[in-house]
Amino acid sequence: MPLKVIQNTQINQTPFTLLHSNEVTYPISPLASVKLITPTDGKSFLSIRVTLYIDSTVTESPRVQPNPAVIDNSLQLYFDYNYSEEIPKSLNAWYLELEYTSPTVKKITSITTFLKDIDPETSTGTKIIIA
């Protein structure tokens, strides 16, 4: 499998609220960073770190779709969750660390991350460029 989940952890102990929640678009787009790692004695891979902000009433951890596509040299990562259609009163932060490899990993120029509701009415995404 080219996508490996290293860590999927809720990182806050107590749910938090945003001071100006009326100024935030929900769901909140994923925050992501990526780095191409080229070891001297192995295959190159992308090290991907993502923070997701999920309604604190959701008790299960977000799922990562295991077989991401590459479209126009952009890796498409989907994180599934079950958001209600109402604006959440509080949020939990989830940290995910992933590794992605493929024979063409060095040709990938960006990653697009999607926080995808199981009910597709509310989904959001972020695109990052690989430096």
mmCIF file of N, CA and C in Angstrom:
data_model
loop_
_atom_site.group_PDB
_atom_site.id
_atom_site.type_symbol
_atom_site.label_atom_id
_atom_site.label_comp_id
_atom_site.label_asym_id
_atom_site.label_seq_id
_atom_site.Cartn_x
_atom_site.Cartn_y
_atom_site.Cartn_z
ATOM 1 N N MET A 1 0.840 -1.179 0.000
ATOM 2 C CA MET A 1 0.000 0.000 0.000
ATOM 3 C C MET A 1 0.888 1.245 0.000
ATOM 4 N N PRO A 2 0.641 2.199 -0.911
ATOM 5 C CA PRO A 2 1.508 3.375 -0.991
ATOM 6 C C PRO A 2 1.291 4.391 0.123
ATOM 7 N N LEU A 3 0.132 4.357 0.813
ATOM 8 C CA LEU A 3 -0.147 5.309 1.889
ATOM 9 C C LEU A 3 -0.131 4.575 3.221
ATOM 10 N N LYS A 4 0.707 5.055 4.119
ATOM 11 C CA LYS A 4 0.840 4.422 5.430
ATOM 12 C C LYS A 4 0.494 5.444 6.506
ATOM 13 N N VAL A 5 -0.427 5.094 7.396
ATOM 14 C CA VAL A 5 -0.783 5.966 8.514
ATOM 15 C C VAL A 5 0.172 5.661 9.666
ATOM 16 N N ILE A 6 0.964 6.637 10.041
ATOM 17 C CA ILE A 6 1.916 6.492 11.149
ATOM 18 C C ILE A 6 1.228 6.819 12.464
ATOM 19 N N GLN A 7 0.409 7.890 12.447
ATOM 20 C CA GLN A 7 -0.256 8.327 13.672
ATOM 21 C C GLN A 7 -1.600 8.965 13.326
ATOM 22 N N ASN A 8 -2.605 8.710 14.164
ATOM 23 C CA ASN A 8 -3.931 9.319 14.050
ATOM 24 C C ASN A 8 -4.413 9.516 15.483
ATOM 25 N N THR A 9 -4.198 10.716 16.028
ATOM 26 C CA THR A 9 -4.385 10.956 17.447
ATOM 27 C C THR A 9 -5.118 12.260 17.717
ATOM 28 N N GLN A 10 -6.068 12.217 18.633
ATOM 29 C CA GLN A 10 -6.680 13.454 19.113
ATOM 30 C C GLN A 10 -5.649 14.116 20.016
ATOM 31 N N ILE A 11 -5.363 15.397 19.787
ATOM 32 C CA ILE A 11 -4.258 16.029 20.517
ATOM 33 C C ILE A 11 -4.699 16.977 21.622
ATOM 34 N N ASN A 12 -5.997 17.191 21.794
ATOM 35 C CA ASN A 12 -6.445 18.017 22.915
ATOM 36 C C ASN A 12 -7.167 17.146 23.933
ATOM 37 N N GLN A 13 -7.052 17.520 25.196
ATOM 38 C CA GLN A 13 -7.727 16.784 26.274
ATOM 39 C C GLN A 13 -9.159 17.265 26.461
ATOM 40 N N THR A 14 -9.361 18.550 26.268
ATOM 41 C CA THR A 14 -10.664 19.178 26.472
ATOM 42 C C THR A 14 -11.081 19.860 25.173
ATOM 43 N N PRO A 15 -12.313 19.656 24.727
ATOM 44 C CA PRO A 15 -12.758 20.340 23.506
ATOM 45 C C PRO A 15 -12.613 21.857 23.658
ATOM 46 N N PHE A 16 -12.363 22.540 22.547
ATOM 47 C CA PHE A 16 -12.217 23.988 22.604
ATOM 48 C C PHE A 16 -13.236 24.671 21.702
ATOM 49 N N THR A 17 -13.494 25.920 22.003
ATOM 50 C CA THR A 17 -14.410 26.721 21.193
ATOM 51 C C THR A 17 -13.633 27.897 20.613
ATOM 52 N N LEU A 18 -14.096 28.377 19.484
ATOM 53 C CA LEU A 18 -13.480 29.535 18.852
ATOM 54 C C LEU A 18 -14.180 30.790 19.356
ATOM 55 N N LEU A 19 -13.404 31.826 19.643
ATOM 56 C CA LEU A 19 -13.971 33.057 20.177
ATOM 57 C C LEU A 19 -14.940 33.716 19.197
ATOM 58 N N HIS A 20 -14.636 33.646 17.923
ATOM 59 C CA HIS A 20 -15.475 34.273 16.900
ATOM 60 C C HIS A 20 -15.961 33.204 15.919
ATOM 61 N N SER A 21 -16.685 32.233 16.434
ATOM 62 C CA SER A 21 -17.103 31.097 15.609
ATOM 63 C C SER A 21 -17.982 31.520 14.439
ATOM 64 N N ASN A 22 -18.636 32.667 14.541
ATOM 65 C CA ASN A 22 -19.465 33.142 13.431
ATOM 66 C C ASN A 22 -18.621 33.626 12.253
ATOM 67 N N GLU A 23 -17.311 33.794 12.444
ATOM 68 C CA GLU A 23 -16.416 34.248 11.383
ATOM 69 C C GLU A 23 -15.671 33.089 10.724
ATOM 70 N N VAL A 24 -15.950 31.865 11.136
ATOM 71 C CA VAL A 24 -15.249 30.694 10.624
ATOM 72 C C VAL A 24 -16.172 29.920 9.695
ATOM 73 N N THR A 25 -15.622 29.449 8.582
ATOM 74 C CA THR A 25 -16.365 28.608 7.667
ATOM 75 C C THR A 25 -16.205 27.161 8.102
ATOM 76 N N TYR A 26 -17.301 26.452 8.289
ATOM 77 C CA TYR A 26 -17.262 25.054 8.709
ATOM 78 C C TYR A 26 -17.630 24.169 7.541
ATOM 79 N N PRO A 27 -17.061 23.006 7.439
ATOM 80 C CA PRO A 27 -15.958 22.525 8.275
ATOM 81 C C PRO A 27 -14.671 23.293 7.983
ATOM 82 N N ILE A 28 -13.768 23.294 8.934
ATOM 83 C CA ILE A 28 -12.494 23.988 8.802
ATOM 84 C C ILE A 28 -11.576 23.151 7.916
ATOM 85 N N SER A 29 -10.941 23.795 6.939
ATOM 86 C CA SER A 29 -10.032 23.088 6.031
ATOM 87 C C SER A 29 -8.857 22.488 6.794
ATOM 88 N N PRO A 30 -8.361 21.340 6.343
ATOM 89 C CA PRO A 30 -7.200 20.729 6.998
ATOM 90 C C PRO A 30 -5.971 21.638 6.917
ATOM 91 N N LEU A 31 -5.156 21.600 7.955
ATOM 92 C CA LEU A 31 -3.840 22.240 7.925
ATOM 93 C C LEU A 31 -2.844 21.128 7.614
ATOM 94 N N ALA A 32 -1.994 21.334 6.624
ATOM 95 C CA ALA A 32 -1.112 20.253 6.202
ATOM 96 C C ALA A 32 0.277 20.769 5.873
ATOM 97 N N SER A 33 1.247 19.882 6.025
ATOM 98 C CA SER A 33 2.608 20.149 5.572
ATOM 99 C C SER A 33 3.143 18.867 4.952
ATOM 100 N N VAL A 34 4.086 19.024 4.044
ATOM 101 C CA VAL A 34 4.635 17.859 3.343
ATOM 102 C C VAL A 34 6.105 18.100 3.043
ATOM 103 N N LYS A 35 6.853 17.004 3.063
ATOM 104 C CA LYS A 35 8.276 17.075 2.730
ATOM 105 C C LYS A 35 8.653 15.797 1.985
ATOM 106 N N LEU A 36 9.387 15.944 0.894
ATOM 107 C CA LEU A 36 9.912 14.784 0.169
ATOM 108 C C LEU A 36 11.173 14.315 0.878
ATOM 109 N N ILE A 37 11.168 13.061 1.294
ATOM 110 C CA ILE A 37 12.320 12.455 1.977
ATOM 111 C C ILE A 37 12.996 11.514 0.988
ATOM 112 N N THR A 38 14.301 11.701 0.796
ATOM 113 C CA THR A 38 15.058 10.848 -0.114
ATOM 114 C C THR A 38 16.220 10.221 0.653
ATOM 115 N N PRO A 39 15.979 9.036 1.265
ATOM 116 C CA PRO A 39 17.060 8.387 2.006
ATOM 117 C C PRO A 39 18.136 7.864 1.049
ATOM 118 N N THR A 40 19.355 7.768 1.542
ATOM 119 C CA THR A 40 20.441 7.274 0.691
ATOM 120 C C THR A 40 20.326 5.784 0.416
ATOM 121 N N ASP A 41 19.611 5.063 1.285
ATOM 122 C CA ASP A 41 19.541 3.617 1.132
ATOM 123 C C ASP A 41 18.099 3.091 1.053
ATOM 124 N N GLY A 42 17.220 3.826 0.387
ATOM 125 C CA GLY A 42 15.835 3.359 0.302
ATOM 126 C C GLY A 42 15.026 4.159 -0.696
ATOM 127 N N LYS A 43 13.723 3.888 -0.710
ATOM 128 C CA LYS A 43 12.811 4.570 -1.626
ATOM 129 C C LYS A 43 12.446 5.955 -1.100
ATOM 130 N N SER A 44 12.288 6.895 -2.010
ATOM 131 C CA SER A 44 11.808 8.224 -1.641
ATOM 132 C C SER A 44 10.348 8.135 -1.222
ATOM 133 N N PHE A 45 9.962 9.016 -0.296
ATOM 134 C CA PHE A 45 8.564 9.059 0.138
ATOM 135 C C PHE A 45 8.214 10.472 0.579
ATOM 136 N N LEU A 46 6.918 10.741 0.606
ATOM 137 C CA LEU A 46 6.428 12.005 1.127
ATOM 138 C C LEU A 46 6.059 11.814 2.591
ATOM 139 N N SER A 47 6.570 12.682 3.447
ATOM 140 C CA SER A 47 6.195 12.716 4.851
ATOM 141 C C SER A 47 5.134 13.806 4.978
ATOM 142 N N ILE A 48 3.930 13.406 5.381
ATOM 143 C CA ILE A 48 2.781 14.309 5.392
ATOM 144 C C ILE A 48 2.253 14.424 6.818
ATOM 145 N N ARG A 49 2.041 15.651 7.256
ATOM 146 C CA ARG A 49 1.466 15.905 8.581
ATOM 147 C C ARG A 49 0.224 16.764 8.405
ATOM 148 N N VAL A 50 -0.858 16.355 9.058
ATOM 149 C CA VAL A 50 -2.139 17.028 8.876
ATOM 150 C C VAL A 50 -2.790 17.236 10.234
ATOM 151 N N THR A 51 -3.401 18.410 10.417
ATOM 152 C CA THR A 51 -4.223 18.671 11.590
ATOM 153 C C THR A 51 -5.649 18.908 11.107
ATOM 154 N N LEU A 52 -6.587 18.177 11.716
ATOM 155 C CA LEU A 52 -8.005 18.290 11.388
ATOM 156 C C LEU A 52 -8.749 18.822 12.602
ATOM 157 N N TYR A 53 -9.730 19.661 12.363
ATOM 158 C CA TYR A 53 -10.574 20.179 13.431
ATOM 159 C C TYR A 53 -11.972 19.611 13.238
ATOM 160 N N ILE A 54 -12.363 18.735 14.161
ATOM 161 C CA ILE A 54 -13.593 17.954 14.036
ATOM 162 C C ILE A 54 -14.526 18.303 15.197
ATOM 163 N N ASP A 55 -15.802 18.360 14.910
ATOM 164 C CA ASP A 55 -16.838 18.585 15.925
ATOM 165 C C ASP A 55 -16.584 17.640 17.108
ATOM 166 N N SER A 56 -16.550 18.186 18.311
ATOM 167 C CA SER A 56 -16.218 17.365 19.488
ATOM 168 C C SER A 56 -17.289 16.332 19.824
ATOM 169 N N THR A 57 -18.472 16.446 19.241
ATOM 170 C CA THR A 57 -19.497 15.420 19.483
ATOM 171 C C THR A 57 -19.223 14.148 18.680
ATOM 172 N N VAL A 58 -18.330 14.231 17.701
ATOM 173 C CA VAL A 58 -17.944 13.045 16.925
ATOM 174 C C VAL A 58 -16.935 12.267 17.760
ATOM 175 N N THR A 59 -17.253 11.015 18.081
ATOM 176 C CA THR A 59 -16.408 10.248 18.995
ATOM 177 C C THR A 59 -15.403 9.341 18.296
ATOM 178 N N GLU A 60 -15.579 9.068 17.019
ATOM 179 C CA GLU A 60 -14.624 8.187 16.348
ATOM 180 C C GLU A 60 -13.553 9.004 15.627
ATOM 181 N N SER A 61 -12.376 8.418 15.499
ATOM 182 C CA SER A 61 -11.279 9.123 14.842
ATOM 183 C C SER A 61 -11.545 9.241 13.342
ATOM 184 N N PRO A 62 -11.020 10.307 12.721
ATOM 185 C CA PRO A 62 -11.202 10.457 11.279
ATOM 186 C C PRO A 62 -10.494 9.323 10.540
ATOM 187 N N ARG A 63 -11.054 8.939 9.413
ATOM 188 C CA ARG A 63 -10.466 7.867 8.602
ATOM 189 C C ARG A 63 -9.762 8.459 7.388
ATOM 190 N N VAL A 64 -8.686 7.814 7.001
ATOM 191 C CA VAL A 64 -7.933 8.218 5.827
ATOM 192 C C VAL A 64 -8.279 7.239 4.705
ATOM 193 N N GLN A 65 -8.702 7.767 3.564
ATOM 194 C CA GLN A 65 -8.964 6.870 2.438
ATOM 195 C C GLN A 65 -7.623 6.312 1.971
ATOM 196 N N PRO A 66 -7.498 4.981 1.894
ATOM 197 C CA PRO A 66 -6.197 4.329 1.768
ATOM 198 C C PRO A 66 -5.525 4.390 0.396
ATOM 199 N N ASN A 67 -6.243 4.630 -0.670
ATOM 200 C CA ASN A 67 -5.650 4.594 -2.011
ATOM 201 C C ASN A 67 -5.813 5.934 -2.713
ATOM 202 N N PRO A 68 -4.991 6.920 -2.347
ATOM 203 C CA PRO A 68 -5.159 8.250 -2.937
ATOM 204 C C PRO A 68 -4.791 8.265 -4.418
ATOM 205 N N ALA A 69 -5.470 9.118 -5.144
ATOM 206 C CA ALA A 69 -5.183 9.302 -6.565
ATOM 207 C C ALA A 69 -4.201 10.453 -6.735
ATOM 208 N N VAL A 70 -3.503 10.447 -7.841
ATOM 209 C CA VAL A 70 -2.656 11.566 -8.234
ATOM 210 C C VAL A 70 -3.278 12.146 -9.503
ATOM 211 N N ILE A 71 -3.712 13.403 -9.412
ATOM 212 C CA ILE A 71 -4.347 14.081 -10.538
ATOM 213 C C ILE A 71 -3.519 15.313 -10.872
ATOM 214 N N ASP A 72 -3.027 15.389 -12.108
ATOM 215 C CA ASP A 72 -2.191 16.519 -12.543
ATOM 216 C C ASP A 72 -1.035 16.760 -11.574
ATOM 217 N N ASN A 73 -0.350 15.707 -11.204
ATOM 218 C CA ASN A 73 0.805 15.739 -10.289
ATOM 219 C C ASN A 73 0.462 16.226 -8.885
ATOM 220 N N SER A 74 -0.820 16.147 -8.510
ATOM 221 C CA SER A 74 -1.252 16.519 -7.165
ATOM 222 C C SER A 74 -1.844 15.292 -6.472
ATOM 223 N N LEU A 75 -1.272 14.931 -5.335
ATOM 224 C CA LEU A 75 -1.781 13.818 -4.541
ATOM 225 C C LEU A 75 -3.064 14.258 -3.850
ATOM 226 N N GLN A 76 -4.136 13.484 -3.999
ATOM 227 C CA GLN A 76 -5.448 13.821 -3.454
ATOM 228 C C GLN A 76 -5.683 12.986 -2.188
ATOM 229 N N LEU A 77 -5.678 13.619 -1.021
ATOM 230 C CA LEU A 77 -5.869 12.909 0.244
ATOM 231 C C LEU A 77 -7.235 13.255 0.830
ATOM 232 N N TYR A 78 -8.008 12.235 1.158
ATOM 233 C CA TYR A 78 -9.339 12.426 1.727
ATOM 234 C C TYR A 78 -9.374 11.898 3.153
ATOM 235 N N PHE A 79 -9.883 12.725 4.055
ATOM 236 C CA PHE A 79 -10.070 12.356 5.454
ATOM 237 C C PHE A 79 -11.565 12.351 5.713
ATOM 238 N N ASP A 80 -12.120 11.188 6.009
ATOM 239 C CA ASP A 80 -13.557 11.036 6.206
ATOM 240 C C ASP A 80 -13.931 11.294 7.658
ATOM 241 N N TYR A 81 -15.074 11.924 7.849
ATOM 242 C CA TYR A 81 -15.581 12.218 9.177
ATOM 243 C C TYR A 81 -17.095 12.242 9.101
ATOM 244 N N ASN A 82 -17.751 12.419 10.222
ATOM 245 C CA ASN A 82 -19.208 12.466 10.246
ATOM 246 C C ASN A 82 -19.646 13.755 10.930
ATOM 247 N N TYR A 83 -19.682 14.838 10.177
ATOM 248 C CA TYR A 83 -20.087 16.152 10.691
ATOM 249 C C TYR A 83 -21.599 16.268 10.675
ATOM 250 N N SER A 84 -22.136 16.935 11.669
ATOM 251 C CA SER A 84 -23.559 17.259 11.599
ATOM 252 C C SER A 84 -23.680 18.498 10.714
ATOM 253 N N GLU A 85 -24.850 18.799 10.284
ATOM 254 C CA GLU A 85 -25.057 19.965 9.420
ATOM 255 C C GLU A 85 -25.094 21.262 10.214
ATOM 256 N N GLU A 86 -25.083 21.174 11.531
ATOM 257 C CA GLU A 86 -25.095 22.364 12.378
ATOM 258 C C GLU A 86 -23.665 22.801 12.680
ATOM 259 N N ILE A 87 -23.502 24.098 12.926
ATOM 260 C CA ILE A 87 -22.184 24.607 13.312
ATOM 261 C C ILE A 87 -21.847 24.025 14.679
ATOM 262 N N PRO A 88 -20.675 23.392 14.815
ATOM 263 C CA PRO A 88 -20.328 22.775 16.099
ATOM 264 C C PRO A 88 -20.121 23.811 17.190
ATOM 265 N N LYS A 89 -20.437 23.409 18.407
ATOM 266 C CA LYS A 89 -20.241 24.287 19.568
ATOM 267 C C LYS A 89 -18.800 24.207 20.079
ATOM 268 N N SER A 90 -18.156 23.054 19.862
ATOM 269 C CA SER A 90 -16.769 22.880 20.275
ATOM 270 C C SER A 90 -16.086 21.898 19.319
ATOM 271 N N LEU A 91 -14.760 21.950 19.316
ATOM 272 C CA LEU A 91 -13.960 21.160 18.367
ATOM 273 C C LEU A 91 -12.878 20.365 19.080
ATOM 274 N N ASN A 92 -12.473 19.280 18.442
ATOM 275 C CA ASN A 92 -11.280 18.539 18.838
ATOM 276 C C ASN A 92 -10.272 18.633 17.702
ATOM 277 N N ALA A 93 -9.002 18.687 18.051
ATOM 278 C CA ALA A 93 -7.935 18.720 17.056
ATOM 279 C C ALA A 93 -7.347 17.316 16.924
ATOM 280 N N TRP A 94 -7.217 16.853 15.685
ATOM 281 C CA TRP A 94 -6.654 15.537 15.386
ATOM 282 C C TRP A 94 -5.376 15.727 14.587
ATOM 283 N N TYR A 95 -4.312 15.022 14.990
ATOM 284 C CA TYR A 95 -3.022 15.059 14.297
ATOM 285 C C TYR A 95 -2.843 13.739 13.563
ATOM 286 N N LEU A 96 -2.547 13.828 12.272
ATOM 287 C CA LEU A 96 -2.284 12.629 11.485
ATOM 288 C C LEU A 96 -0.926 12.763 10.824
ATOM 289 N N GLU A 97 -0.165 11.696 10.890
ATOM 290 C CA GLU A 97 1.125 11.646 10.217
ATOM 291 C C GLU A 97 1.067 10.477 9.241
ATOM 292 N N LEU A 98 1.413 10.762 7.985
ATOM 293 C CA LEU A 98 1.296 9.773 6.916
ATOM 294 C C LEU A 98 2.590 9.711 6.130
ATOM 295 N N GLU A 99 2.798 8.561 5.488
ATOM 296 C CA GLU A 99 3.888 8.422 4.520
ATOM 297 C C GLU A 99 3.282 7.905 3.228
ATOM 298 N N TYR A 100 3.708 8.498 2.106
ATOM 299 C CA TYR A 100 3.215 8.073 0.806
ATOM 300 C C TYR A 100 4.403 7.801 -0.101
ATOM 301 N N THR A 101 4.350 6.663 -0.787
ATOM 302 C CA THR A 101 5.387 6.350 -1.753
ATOM 303 C C THR A 101 4.760 5.730 -2.989
ATOM 304 N N SER A 102 5.428 5.902 -4.089
ATOM 305 C CA SER A 102 5.043 5.289 -5.358
ATOM 306 C C SER A 102 6.252 5.390 -6.282
ATOM 307 N N PRO A 103 6.242 4.656 -7.387
ATOM 308 C CA PRO A 103 7.368 4.770 -8.320
ATOM 309 C C PRO A 103 7.532 6.186 -8.891
ATOM 310 N N THR A 104 6.473 6.989 -8.883
ATOM 311 C CA THR A 104 6.522 8.345 -9.444
ATOM 312 C C THR A 104 6.414 9.423 -8.370
ATOM 313 N N VAL A 105 6.760 9.108 -7.133
ATOM 314 C CA VAL A 105 6.577 10.057 -6.025
ATOM 315 C C VAL A 105 7.322 11.373 -6.257
ATOM 316 N N LYS A 106 8.459 11.340 -6.931
ATOM 317 C CA LYS A 106 9.235 12.564 -7.155
ATOM 318 C C LYS A 106 8.574 13.496 -8.172
ATOM 319 N N LYS A 107 7.592 13.022 -8.920
ATOM 320 C CA LYS A 107 6.883 13.850 -9.890
ATOM 321 C C LYS A 107 5.717 14.619 -9.260
ATOM 322 N N ILE A 108 5.364 14.281 -8.020
ATOM 323 C CA ILE A 108 4.263 14.959 -7.340
ATOM 324 C C ILE A 108 4.723 16.357 -6.950
ATOM 325 N N THR A 109 3.934 17.363 -7.340
ATOM 326 C CA THR A 109 4.311 18.756 -7.082
ATOM 327 C C THR A 109 3.448 19.419 -6.019
ATOM 328 N N SER A 110 2.313 18.793 -5.666
ATOM 329 C CA SER A 110 1.454 19.365 -4.631
ATOM 330 C C SER A 110 0.602 18.268 -4.016
ATOM 331 N N ILE A 111 0.008 18.618 -2.881
ATOM 332 C CA ILE A 111 -0.935 17.719 -2.221
ATOM 333 C C ILE A 111 -2.203 18.522 -1.965
ATOM 334 N N THR A 112 -3.334 17.922 -2.287
ATOM 335 C CA THR A 112 -4.609 18.536 -1.977
ATOM 336 C C THR A 112 -5.285 17.669 -0.930
ATOM 337 N N THR A 113 -5.586 18.252 0.225
ATOM 338 C CA THR A 113 -6.216 17.512 1.315
ATOM 339 C C THR A 113 -7.677 17.906 1.404
ATOM 340 N N PHE A 114 -8.512 16.922 1.647
ATOM 341 C CA PHE A 114 -9.945 17.147 1.747
ATOM 342 C C PHE A 114 -10.461 16.575 3.056
ATOM 343 N N LEU A 115 -11.168 17.370 3.809
ATOM 344 C CA LEU A 115 -11.921 16.892 4.952
ATOM 345 C C LEU A 115 -13.298 16.592 4.393
ATOM 346 N N LYS A 116 -13.615 15.319 4.276
ATOM 347 C CA LYS A 116 -14.808 14.902 3.538
ATOM 348 C C LYS A 116 -15.840 14.322 4.482
ATOM 349 N N ASP A 117 -16.980 14.965 4.513
ATOM 350 C CA ASP A 117 -18.090 14.482 5.314
ATOM 351 C C ASP A 117 -18.616 13.196 4.684
ATOM 352 N N ILE A 118 -18.996 12.248 5.528
ATOM 353 C CA ILE A 118 -19.620 11.029 5.022
ATOM 354 C C ILE A 118 -20.871 11.406 4.233
ATOM 355 N N ASP A 119 -21.562 12.461 4.694
ATOM 356 C CA ASP A 119 -22.665 13.068 3.964
ATOM 357 C C ASP A 119 -22.037 14.202 3.155
ATOM 358 N N PRO A 120 -21.880 14.055 1.840
ATOM 359 C CA PRO A 120 -21.039 14.986 1.074
ATOM 360 C C PRO A 120 -21.554 16.409 0.927
ATOM 361 N N GLU A 121 -22.568 16.811 1.681
ATOM 362 C CA GLU A 121 -23.039 18.189 1.582
ATOM 363 C C GLU A 121 -22.023 19.182 2.133
ATOM 364 N N THR A 122 -21.174 18.750 3.088
ATOM 365 C CA THR A 122 -20.208 19.668 3.689
ATOM 366 C C THR A 122 -18.825 19.059 3.660
ATOM 367 N N SER A 123 -18.032 19.460 2.690
ATOM 368 C CA SER A 123 -16.650 19.034 2.593
ATOM 369 C C SER A 123 -15.813 20.260 2.273
ATOM 370 N N THR A 124 -14.524 20.208 2.621
ATOM 371 C CA THR A 124 -13.640 21.341 2.386
ATOM 372 C C THR A 124 -12.230 20.817 2.166
ATOM 373 N N GLY A 125 -11.370 21.629 1.554
ATOM 374 C CA GLY A 125 -10.035 21.142 1.242
ATOM 375 C C GLY A 125 -8.980 22.230 1.269
ATOM 376 N N THR A 126 -7.705 21.804 1.200
ATOM 377 C CA THR A 126 -6.566 22.678 1.178
ATOM 378 C C THR A 126 -5.545 22.097 0.211
ATOM 379 N N LYS A 127 -4.905 22.971 -0.601
ATOM 380 C CA LYS A 127 -3.851 22.524 -1.498
ATOM 381 C C LYS A 127 -2.548 23.115 -1.020
ATOM 382 N N ILE A 128 -1.496 22.265 -0.922
ATOM 383 C CA ILE A 128 -0.164 22.754 -0.554
ATOM 384 C C ILE A 128 0.824 22.342 -1.628
ATOM 385 N N ILE A 129 1.798 23.189 -1.874
ATOM 386 C CA ILE A 129 2.824 22.957 -2.879
ATOM 387 C C ILE A 129 4.039 22.361 -2.185
ATOM 388 N N ILE A 130 4.650 21.379 -2.827
ATOM 389 C CA ILE A 130 5.850 20.754 -2.277
ATOM 390 C C ILE A 130 7.046 21.626 -2.625
ATOM 391 N N ALA A 131 7.766 22.027 -1.604
ATOM 392 C CA ALA A 131 8.914 22.921 -1.817
ATOM 393 C C ALA A 131 10.147 22.124 -2.125
#
